[in-house]
Short mmCIF file of C-alpha atoms (C1' of nucleotides) in Angstrom, two decimals:
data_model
loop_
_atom_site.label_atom_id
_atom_site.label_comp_id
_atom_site.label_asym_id
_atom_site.label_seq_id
_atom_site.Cartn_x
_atom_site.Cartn_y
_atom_site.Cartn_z
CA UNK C 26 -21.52 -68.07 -144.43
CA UNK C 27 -23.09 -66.35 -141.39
CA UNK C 28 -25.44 -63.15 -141.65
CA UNK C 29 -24.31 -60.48 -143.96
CA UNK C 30 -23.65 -57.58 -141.93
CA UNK C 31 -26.13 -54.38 -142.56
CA UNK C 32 -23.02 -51.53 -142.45
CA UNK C 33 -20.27 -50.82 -144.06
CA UNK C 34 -17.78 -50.24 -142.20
CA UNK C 35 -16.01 -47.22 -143.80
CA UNK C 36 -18.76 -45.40 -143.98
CA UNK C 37 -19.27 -46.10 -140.23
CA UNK C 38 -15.56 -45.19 -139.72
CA UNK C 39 -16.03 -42.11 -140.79
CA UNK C 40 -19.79 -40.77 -139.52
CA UNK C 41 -17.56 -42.16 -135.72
CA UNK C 42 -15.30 -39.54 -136.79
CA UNK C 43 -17.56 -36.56 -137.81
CA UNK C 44 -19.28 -37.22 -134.10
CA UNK C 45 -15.48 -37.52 -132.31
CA UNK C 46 -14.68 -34.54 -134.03
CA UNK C 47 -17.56 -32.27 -133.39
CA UNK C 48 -17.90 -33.49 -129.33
CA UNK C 49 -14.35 -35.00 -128.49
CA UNK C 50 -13.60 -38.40 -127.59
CA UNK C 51 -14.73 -37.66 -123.73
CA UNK C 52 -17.91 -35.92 -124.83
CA UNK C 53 -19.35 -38.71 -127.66
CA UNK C 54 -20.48 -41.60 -125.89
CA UNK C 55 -21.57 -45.29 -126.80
CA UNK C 56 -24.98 -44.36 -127.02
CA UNK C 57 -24.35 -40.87 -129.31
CA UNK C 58 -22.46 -43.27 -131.44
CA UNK C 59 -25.05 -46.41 -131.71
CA UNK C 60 -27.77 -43.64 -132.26
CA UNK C 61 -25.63 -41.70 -134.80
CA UNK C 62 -24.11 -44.17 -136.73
CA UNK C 63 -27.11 -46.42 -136.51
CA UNK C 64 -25.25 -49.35 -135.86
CA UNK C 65 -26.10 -51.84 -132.60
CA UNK C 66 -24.23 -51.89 -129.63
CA UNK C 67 -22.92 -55.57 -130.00
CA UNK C 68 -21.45 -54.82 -133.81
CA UNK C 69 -19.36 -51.74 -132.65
CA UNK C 70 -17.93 -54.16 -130.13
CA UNK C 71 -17.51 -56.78 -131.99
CA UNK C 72 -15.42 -54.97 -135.14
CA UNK C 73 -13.84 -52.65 -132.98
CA UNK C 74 -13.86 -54.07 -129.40
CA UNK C 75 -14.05 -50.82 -127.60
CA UNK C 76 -14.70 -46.94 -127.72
CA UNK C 77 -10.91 -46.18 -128.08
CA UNK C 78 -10.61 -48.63 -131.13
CA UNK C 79 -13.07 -47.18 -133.01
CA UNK C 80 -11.68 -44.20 -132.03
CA UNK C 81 -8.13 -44.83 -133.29
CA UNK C 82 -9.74 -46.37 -136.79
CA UNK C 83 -11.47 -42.93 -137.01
CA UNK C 84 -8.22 -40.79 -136.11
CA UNK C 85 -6.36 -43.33 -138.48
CA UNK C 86 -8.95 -43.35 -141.55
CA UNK C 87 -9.10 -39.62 -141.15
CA UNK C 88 -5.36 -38.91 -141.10
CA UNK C 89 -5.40 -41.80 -144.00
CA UNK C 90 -7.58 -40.30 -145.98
CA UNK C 91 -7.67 -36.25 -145.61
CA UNK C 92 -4.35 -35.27 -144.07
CA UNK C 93 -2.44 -37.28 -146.32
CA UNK C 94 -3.82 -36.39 -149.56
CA UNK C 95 -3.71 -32.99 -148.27
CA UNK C 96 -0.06 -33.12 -147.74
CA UNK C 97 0.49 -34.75 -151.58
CA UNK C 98 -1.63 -31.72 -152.74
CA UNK C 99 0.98 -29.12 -150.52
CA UNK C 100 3.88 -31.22 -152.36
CA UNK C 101 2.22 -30.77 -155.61
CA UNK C 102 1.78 -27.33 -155.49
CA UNK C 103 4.12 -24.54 -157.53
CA UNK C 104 5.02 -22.03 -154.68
CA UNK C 105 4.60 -21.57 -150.90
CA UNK C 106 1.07 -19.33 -151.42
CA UNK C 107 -0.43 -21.52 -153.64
CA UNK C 108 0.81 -23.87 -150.85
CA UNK C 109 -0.75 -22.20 -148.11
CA UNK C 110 -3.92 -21.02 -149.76
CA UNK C 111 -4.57 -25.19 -150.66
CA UNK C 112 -3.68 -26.51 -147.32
CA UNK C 113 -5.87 -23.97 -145.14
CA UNK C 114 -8.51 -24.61 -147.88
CA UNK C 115 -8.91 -28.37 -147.61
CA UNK C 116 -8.16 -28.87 -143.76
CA UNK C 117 -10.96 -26.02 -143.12
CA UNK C 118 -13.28 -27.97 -145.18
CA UNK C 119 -14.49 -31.65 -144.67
CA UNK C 120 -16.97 -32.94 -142.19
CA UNK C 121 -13.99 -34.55 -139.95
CA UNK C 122 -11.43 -31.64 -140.03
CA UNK C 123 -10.30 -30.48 -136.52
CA UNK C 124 -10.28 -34.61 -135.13
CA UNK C 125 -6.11 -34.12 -135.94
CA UNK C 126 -6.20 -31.30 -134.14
CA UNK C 127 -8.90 -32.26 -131.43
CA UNK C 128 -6.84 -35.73 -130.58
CA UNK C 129 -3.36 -33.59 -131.09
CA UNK C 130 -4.81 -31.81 -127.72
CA UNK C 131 -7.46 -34.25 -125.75
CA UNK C 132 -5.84 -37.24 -126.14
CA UNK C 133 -2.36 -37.43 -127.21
CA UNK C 134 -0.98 -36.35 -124.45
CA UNK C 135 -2.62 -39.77 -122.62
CA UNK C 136 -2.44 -42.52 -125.33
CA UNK C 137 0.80 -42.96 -126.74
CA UNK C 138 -0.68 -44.73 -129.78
CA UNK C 139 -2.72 -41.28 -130.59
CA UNK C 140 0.47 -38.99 -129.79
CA UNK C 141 2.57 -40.83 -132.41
CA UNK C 142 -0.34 -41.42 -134.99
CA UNK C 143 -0.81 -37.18 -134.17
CA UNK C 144 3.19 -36.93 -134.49
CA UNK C 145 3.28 -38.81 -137.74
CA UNK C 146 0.84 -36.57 -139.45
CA UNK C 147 2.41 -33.07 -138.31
CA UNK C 148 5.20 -34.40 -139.83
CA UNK C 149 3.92 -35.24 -142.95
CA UNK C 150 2.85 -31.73 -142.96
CA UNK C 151 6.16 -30.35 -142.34
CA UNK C 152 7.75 -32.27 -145.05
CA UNK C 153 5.15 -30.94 -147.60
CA UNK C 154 5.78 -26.81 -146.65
CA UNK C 155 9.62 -27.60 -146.32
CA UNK C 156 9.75 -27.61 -150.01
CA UNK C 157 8.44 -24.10 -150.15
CA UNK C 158 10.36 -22.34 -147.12
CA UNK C 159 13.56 -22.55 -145.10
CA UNK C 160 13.36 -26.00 -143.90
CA UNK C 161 13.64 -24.97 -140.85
CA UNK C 162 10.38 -23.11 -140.86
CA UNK C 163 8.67 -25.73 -142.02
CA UNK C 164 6.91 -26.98 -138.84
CA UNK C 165 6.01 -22.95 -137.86
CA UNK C 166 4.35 -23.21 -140.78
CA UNK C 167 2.60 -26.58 -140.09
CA UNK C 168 1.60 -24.91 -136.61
CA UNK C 169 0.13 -21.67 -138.78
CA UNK C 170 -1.96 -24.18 -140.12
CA UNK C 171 -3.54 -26.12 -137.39
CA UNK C 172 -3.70 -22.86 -135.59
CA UNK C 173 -5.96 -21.30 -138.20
CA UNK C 174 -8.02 -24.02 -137.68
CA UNK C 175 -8.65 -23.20 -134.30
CA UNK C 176 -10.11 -19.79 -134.91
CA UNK C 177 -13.96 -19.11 -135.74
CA UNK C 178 -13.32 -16.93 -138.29
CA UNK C 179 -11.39 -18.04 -141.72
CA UNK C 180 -7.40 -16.96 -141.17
CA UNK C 181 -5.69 -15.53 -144.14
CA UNK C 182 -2.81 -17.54 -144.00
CA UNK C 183 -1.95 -17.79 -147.61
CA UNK C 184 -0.52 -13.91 -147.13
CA UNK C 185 1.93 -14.97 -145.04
CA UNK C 186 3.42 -16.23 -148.20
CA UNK C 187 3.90 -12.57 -149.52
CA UNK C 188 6.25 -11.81 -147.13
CA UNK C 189 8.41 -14.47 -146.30
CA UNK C 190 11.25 -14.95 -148.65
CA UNK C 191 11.87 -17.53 -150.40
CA UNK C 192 13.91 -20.91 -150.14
CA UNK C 193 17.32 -20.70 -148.53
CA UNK C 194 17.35 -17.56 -146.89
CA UNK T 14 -19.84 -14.11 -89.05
CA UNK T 15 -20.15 -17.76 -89.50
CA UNK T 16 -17.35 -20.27 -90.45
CA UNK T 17 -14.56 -19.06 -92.31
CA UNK T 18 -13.46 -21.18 -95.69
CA UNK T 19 -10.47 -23.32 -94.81
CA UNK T 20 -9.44 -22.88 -98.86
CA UNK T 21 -8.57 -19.81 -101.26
CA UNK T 22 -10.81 -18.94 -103.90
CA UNK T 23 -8.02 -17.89 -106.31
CA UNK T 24 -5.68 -21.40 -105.55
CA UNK T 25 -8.73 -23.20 -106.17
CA UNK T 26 -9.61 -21.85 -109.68
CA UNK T 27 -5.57 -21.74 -110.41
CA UNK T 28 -5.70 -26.10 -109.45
CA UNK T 29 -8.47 -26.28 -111.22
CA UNK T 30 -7.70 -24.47 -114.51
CA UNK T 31 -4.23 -27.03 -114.56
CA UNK T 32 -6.71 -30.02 -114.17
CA UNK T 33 -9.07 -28.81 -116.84
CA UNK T 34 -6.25 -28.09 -119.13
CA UNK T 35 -4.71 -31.84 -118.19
CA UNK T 36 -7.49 -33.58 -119.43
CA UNK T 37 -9.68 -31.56 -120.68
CA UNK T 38 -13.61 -30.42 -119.37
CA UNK T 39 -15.25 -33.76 -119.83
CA UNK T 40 -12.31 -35.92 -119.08
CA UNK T 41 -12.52 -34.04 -115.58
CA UNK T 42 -14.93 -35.37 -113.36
CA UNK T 43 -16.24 -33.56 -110.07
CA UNK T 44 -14.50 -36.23 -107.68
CA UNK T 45 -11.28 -35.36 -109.79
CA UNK T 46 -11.73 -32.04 -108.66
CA UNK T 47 -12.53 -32.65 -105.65
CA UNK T 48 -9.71 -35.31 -104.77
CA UNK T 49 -6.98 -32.04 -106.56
CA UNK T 50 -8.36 -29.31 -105.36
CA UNK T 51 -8.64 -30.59 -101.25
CA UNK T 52 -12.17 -28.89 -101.50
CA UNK T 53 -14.85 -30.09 -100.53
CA UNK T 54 -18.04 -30.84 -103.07
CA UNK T 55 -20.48 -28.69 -101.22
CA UNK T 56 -18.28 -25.93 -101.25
CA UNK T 57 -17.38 -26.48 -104.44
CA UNK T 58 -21.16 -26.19 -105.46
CA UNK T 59 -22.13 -23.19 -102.56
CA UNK T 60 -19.05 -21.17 -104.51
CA UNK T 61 -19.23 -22.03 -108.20
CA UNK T 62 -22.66 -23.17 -108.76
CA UNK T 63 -21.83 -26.08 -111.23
CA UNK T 64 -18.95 -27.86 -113.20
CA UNK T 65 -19.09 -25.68 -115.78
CA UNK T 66 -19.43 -22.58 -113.51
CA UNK T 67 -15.88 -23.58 -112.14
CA UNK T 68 -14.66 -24.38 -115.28
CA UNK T 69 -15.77 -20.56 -116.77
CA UNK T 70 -13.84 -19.27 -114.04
CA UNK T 71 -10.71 -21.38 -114.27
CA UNK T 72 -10.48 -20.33 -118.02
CA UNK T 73 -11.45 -16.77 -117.23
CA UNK T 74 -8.63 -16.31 -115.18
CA UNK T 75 -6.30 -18.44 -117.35
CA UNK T 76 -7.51 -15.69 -119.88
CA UNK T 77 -6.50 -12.62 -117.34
CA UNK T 78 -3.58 -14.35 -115.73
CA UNK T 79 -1.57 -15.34 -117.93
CA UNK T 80 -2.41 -14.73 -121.62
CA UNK T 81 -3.46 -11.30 -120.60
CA UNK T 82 -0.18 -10.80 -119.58
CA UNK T 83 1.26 -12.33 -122.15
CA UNK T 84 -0.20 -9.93 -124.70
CA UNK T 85 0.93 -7.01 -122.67
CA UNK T 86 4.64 -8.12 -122.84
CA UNK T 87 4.39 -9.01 -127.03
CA UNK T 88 3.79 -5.46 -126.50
CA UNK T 89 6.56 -4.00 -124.79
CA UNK T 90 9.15 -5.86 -127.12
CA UNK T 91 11.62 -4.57 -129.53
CA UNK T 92 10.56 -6.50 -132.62
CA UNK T 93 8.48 -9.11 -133.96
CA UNK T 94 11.58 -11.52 -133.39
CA UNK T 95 11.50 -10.89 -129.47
CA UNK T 96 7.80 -10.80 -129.68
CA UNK T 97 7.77 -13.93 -131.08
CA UNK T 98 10.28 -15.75 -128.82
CA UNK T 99 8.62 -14.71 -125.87
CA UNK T 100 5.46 -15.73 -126.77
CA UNK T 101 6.25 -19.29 -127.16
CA UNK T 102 8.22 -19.73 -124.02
CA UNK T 103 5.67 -17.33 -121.74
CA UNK T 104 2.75 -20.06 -123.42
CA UNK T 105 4.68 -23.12 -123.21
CA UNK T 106 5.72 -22.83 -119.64
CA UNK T 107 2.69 -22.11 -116.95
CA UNK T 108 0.99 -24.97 -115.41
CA UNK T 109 -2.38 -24.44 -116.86
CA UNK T 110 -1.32 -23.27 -120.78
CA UNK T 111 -3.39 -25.11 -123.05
CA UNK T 112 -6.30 -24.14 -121.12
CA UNK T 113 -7.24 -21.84 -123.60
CA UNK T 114 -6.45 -24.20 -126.44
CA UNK T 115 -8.69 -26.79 -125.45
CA UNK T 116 -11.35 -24.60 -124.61
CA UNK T 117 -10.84 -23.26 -128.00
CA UNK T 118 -11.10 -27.10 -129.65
CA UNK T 119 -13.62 -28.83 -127.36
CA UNK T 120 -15.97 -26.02 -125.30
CA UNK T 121 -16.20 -23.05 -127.93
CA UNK T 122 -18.09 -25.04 -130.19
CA UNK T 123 -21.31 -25.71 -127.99
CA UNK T 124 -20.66 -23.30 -125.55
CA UNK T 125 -21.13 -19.26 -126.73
CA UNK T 126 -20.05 -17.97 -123.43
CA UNK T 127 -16.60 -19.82 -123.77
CA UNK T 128 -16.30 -19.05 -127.22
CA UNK T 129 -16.86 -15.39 -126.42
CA UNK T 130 -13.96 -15.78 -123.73
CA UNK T 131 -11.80 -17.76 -126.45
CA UNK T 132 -12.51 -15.16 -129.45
CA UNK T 133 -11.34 -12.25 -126.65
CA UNK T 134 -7.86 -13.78 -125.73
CA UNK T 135 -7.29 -14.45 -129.38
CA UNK T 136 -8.17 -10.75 -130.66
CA UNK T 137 -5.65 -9.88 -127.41
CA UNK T 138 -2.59 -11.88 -129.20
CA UNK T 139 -3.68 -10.65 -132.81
CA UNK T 140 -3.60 -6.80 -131.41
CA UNK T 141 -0.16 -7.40 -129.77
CA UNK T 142 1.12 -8.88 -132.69
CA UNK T 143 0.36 -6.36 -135.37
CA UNK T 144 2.51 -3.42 -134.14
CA UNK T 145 5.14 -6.22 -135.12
CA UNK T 146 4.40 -7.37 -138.72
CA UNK T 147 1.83 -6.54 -141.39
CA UNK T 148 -1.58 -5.79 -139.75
CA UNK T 149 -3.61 -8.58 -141.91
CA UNK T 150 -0.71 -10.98 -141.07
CA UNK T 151 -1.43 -11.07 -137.25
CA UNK T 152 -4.27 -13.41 -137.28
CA UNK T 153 -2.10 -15.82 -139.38
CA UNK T 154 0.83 -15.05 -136.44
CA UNK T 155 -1.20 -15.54 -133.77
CA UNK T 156 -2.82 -18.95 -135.22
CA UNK T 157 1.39 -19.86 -135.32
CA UNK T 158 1.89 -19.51 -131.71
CA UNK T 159 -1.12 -21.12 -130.52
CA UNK T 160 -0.46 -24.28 -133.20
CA UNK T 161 2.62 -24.58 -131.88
CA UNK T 162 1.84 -24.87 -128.11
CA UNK T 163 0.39 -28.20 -129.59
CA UNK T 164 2.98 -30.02 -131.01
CA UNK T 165 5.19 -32.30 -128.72
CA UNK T 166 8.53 -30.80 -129.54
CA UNK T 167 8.75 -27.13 -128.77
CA UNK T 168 8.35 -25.34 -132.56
CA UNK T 169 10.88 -22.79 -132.84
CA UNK T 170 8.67 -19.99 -134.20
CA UNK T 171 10.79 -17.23 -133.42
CA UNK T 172 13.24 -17.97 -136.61
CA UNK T 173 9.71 -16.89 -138.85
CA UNK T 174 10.83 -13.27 -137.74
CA UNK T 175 14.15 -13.48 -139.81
CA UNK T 176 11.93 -13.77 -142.74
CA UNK T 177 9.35 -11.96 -142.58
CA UNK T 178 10.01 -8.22 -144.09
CA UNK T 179 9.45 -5.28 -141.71
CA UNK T 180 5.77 -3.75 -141.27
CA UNK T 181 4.41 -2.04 -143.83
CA UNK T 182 4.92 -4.58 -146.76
"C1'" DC R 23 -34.85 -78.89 -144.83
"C1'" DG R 24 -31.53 -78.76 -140.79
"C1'" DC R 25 -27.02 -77.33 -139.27
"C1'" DT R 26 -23.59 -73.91 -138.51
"C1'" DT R 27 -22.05 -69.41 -138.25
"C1'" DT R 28 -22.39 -64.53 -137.99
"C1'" DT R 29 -24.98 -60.48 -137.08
"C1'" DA R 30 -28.95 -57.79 -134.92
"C1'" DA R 31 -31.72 -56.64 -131.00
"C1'" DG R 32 -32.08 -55.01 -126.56
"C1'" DA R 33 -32.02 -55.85 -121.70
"C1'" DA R 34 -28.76 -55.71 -118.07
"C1'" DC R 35 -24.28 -55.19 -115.56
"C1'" DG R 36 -21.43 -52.51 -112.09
"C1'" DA R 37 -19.18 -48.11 -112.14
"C1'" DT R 38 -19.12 -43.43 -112.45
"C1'" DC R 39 -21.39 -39.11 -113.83
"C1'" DG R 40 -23.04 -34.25 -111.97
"C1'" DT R 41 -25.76 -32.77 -108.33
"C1'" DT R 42 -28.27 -32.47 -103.86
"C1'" DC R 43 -29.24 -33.41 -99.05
"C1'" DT R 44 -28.55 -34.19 -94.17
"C1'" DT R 45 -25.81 -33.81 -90.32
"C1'" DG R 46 -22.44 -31.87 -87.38
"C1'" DA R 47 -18.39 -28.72 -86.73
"C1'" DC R 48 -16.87 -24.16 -86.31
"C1'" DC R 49 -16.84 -19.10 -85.74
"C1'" DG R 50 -18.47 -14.10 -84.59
"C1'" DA R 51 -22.07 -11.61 -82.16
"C1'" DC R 52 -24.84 -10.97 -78.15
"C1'" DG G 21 -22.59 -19.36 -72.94
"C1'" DT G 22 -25.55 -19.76 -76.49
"C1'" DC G 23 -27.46 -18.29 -80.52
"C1'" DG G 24 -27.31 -17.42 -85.76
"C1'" DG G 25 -25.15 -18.45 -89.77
"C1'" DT G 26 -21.60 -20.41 -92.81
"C1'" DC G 27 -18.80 -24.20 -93.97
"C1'" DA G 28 -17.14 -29.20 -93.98
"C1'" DA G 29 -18.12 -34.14 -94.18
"C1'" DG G 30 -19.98 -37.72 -96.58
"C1'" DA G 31 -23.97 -40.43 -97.80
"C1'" DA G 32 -27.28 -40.54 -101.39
"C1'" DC G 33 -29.92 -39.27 -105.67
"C1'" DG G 34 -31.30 -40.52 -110.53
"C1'" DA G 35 -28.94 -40.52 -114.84
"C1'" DT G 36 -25.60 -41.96 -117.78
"C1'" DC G 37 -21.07 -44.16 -118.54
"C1'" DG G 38 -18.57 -48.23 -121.19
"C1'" DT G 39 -19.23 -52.93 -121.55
"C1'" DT G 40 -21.29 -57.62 -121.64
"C1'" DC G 41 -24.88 -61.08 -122.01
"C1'" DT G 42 -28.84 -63.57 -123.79
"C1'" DT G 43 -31.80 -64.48 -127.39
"C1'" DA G 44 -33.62 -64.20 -131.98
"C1'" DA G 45 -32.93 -63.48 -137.03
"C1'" DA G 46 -30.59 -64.23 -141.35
"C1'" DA G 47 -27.49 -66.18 -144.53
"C1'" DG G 48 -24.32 -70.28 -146.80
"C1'" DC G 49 -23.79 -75.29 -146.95
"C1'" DG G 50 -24.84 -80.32 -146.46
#
DNA sequence: CGCTTTTAAGAACGATCGTTCTTGACCGAC
DNA sequence: GTCGGTCAAGAACGATCGTTCTTAAAAGCG
């Protein structure tokens, strides 16, 4: 009963997180969002009450549903360079990458909710590479990662692999 | 002639760079500055010209100031262990560090001057680094010690040097 | 068809944004 | 001492911020 509603609300989850990821959460307002997304004022507040709560569904969704599968693919791989190569490969790619990374610096250290759902994910990371590498490399290696992100330019971080040796010293 | 400033110029753009890198360049309003800094918003316009004038500034000399010198003593050390090591604990400690990082994640991307700034500091690190490990690994090592200023727990990055084989493959 | 419920539409709220302006305080030079 | 010039103090600007409110439209159900 009641009007249908004229969204879907995935798809709005994640065009919130394409716009949080390219300007930050400080830099995308209400109105960027209601324009972007195309959805009225009133229904953003209604389904997600505020700017942070959409916010956290978009970090959430897009740890959900492109860091995780990333970090199956880094478990399902054969050695730490095919490893490597997969994992800067898929987090370079996708319309959201860099919102991980972009809460990770803007707003974990201010929410507590974001700092844990950022902590949860670098782990998941870590436990994916520390099947490849020293265990105790294993978040270095996470950090290579995000850290190529960072730069303009593509990072060849899949060499690395070449010269570290392998599991258990 | 006329009335002298009642403030340093350089104090001013070292309190400003630790606000910026607190919360970021649009999570840091004019009265923030204003209230931190003790300066006074006319003076803050007479001398900088805008928000973002200050803020070009406060990451410049974040740039020269400390990751300047930071490249300078990767260096002067022994081996890509030492290098490493003090590269994490000269960028973790340093009231404004993460300046560049965010600038990196949130400013470079709309802003060419900052990412010009960013792209600098980073080709400093990578040129410091490679008399340390294989040349086409130093963008990979440098992407490791900025990704790990982001994590909560300090990454210990330095133990990647044990397992890395000398320069020259 | 009417009633109920949910969404869509958009004006409107006070607060804060970055920036500018006006006024008076201060200092060196004459 | 007073004049010229720079700085400090704080009110004020229009614009935009996140949020809320009022009203109309659209569906299921009797």
């Amino acid at each position: 009963m009641g009007r249908p509603r004229a969204f879907d609300e995935g798809h709005v989850i994640r065009a919130a997180a394409e716009l949080f990821a390219a300007h930050g959460y400080e830099g995308t307002s209400i109105d960027d969002l209601v324009n972007g997304l195309g959805v009225h004022r009133g229904s953003l507040y209604k389904v997600f009450g505020s700017k942070r709560g959409l916010y956290v569904s978009a970090l959430r969704t897009h740890v959900e549903e492109q860091v995780g599968p990333l970090a199956a693919a880094l478990a399902a791989s054969g050695d730490l360079a095919q490893a490597l190569a997969s994992a800067a490969a898929s987090y370079d790619s996708g319309p959201a990458a860099g919102l991980l990374l972009l809460a990770a610096v803007e707003r974990a250290p201010h929410d507590p909710e974001i700092a844990e759902l950022v902590a949860d994910a670098f782990q998941a990371l870590d436990q994916a590479l520390a099947d490849f590498a020293p265990p105790e490399l294993a978040p270095a290696l996470t950090a290579t990662v995000l850290g190529a992100r960072i730069r303009k330019h593509p990072v060849p971080v899949a060499h690395l692999a070449r010269y570290i040796r392998p599991t258990g010293d």
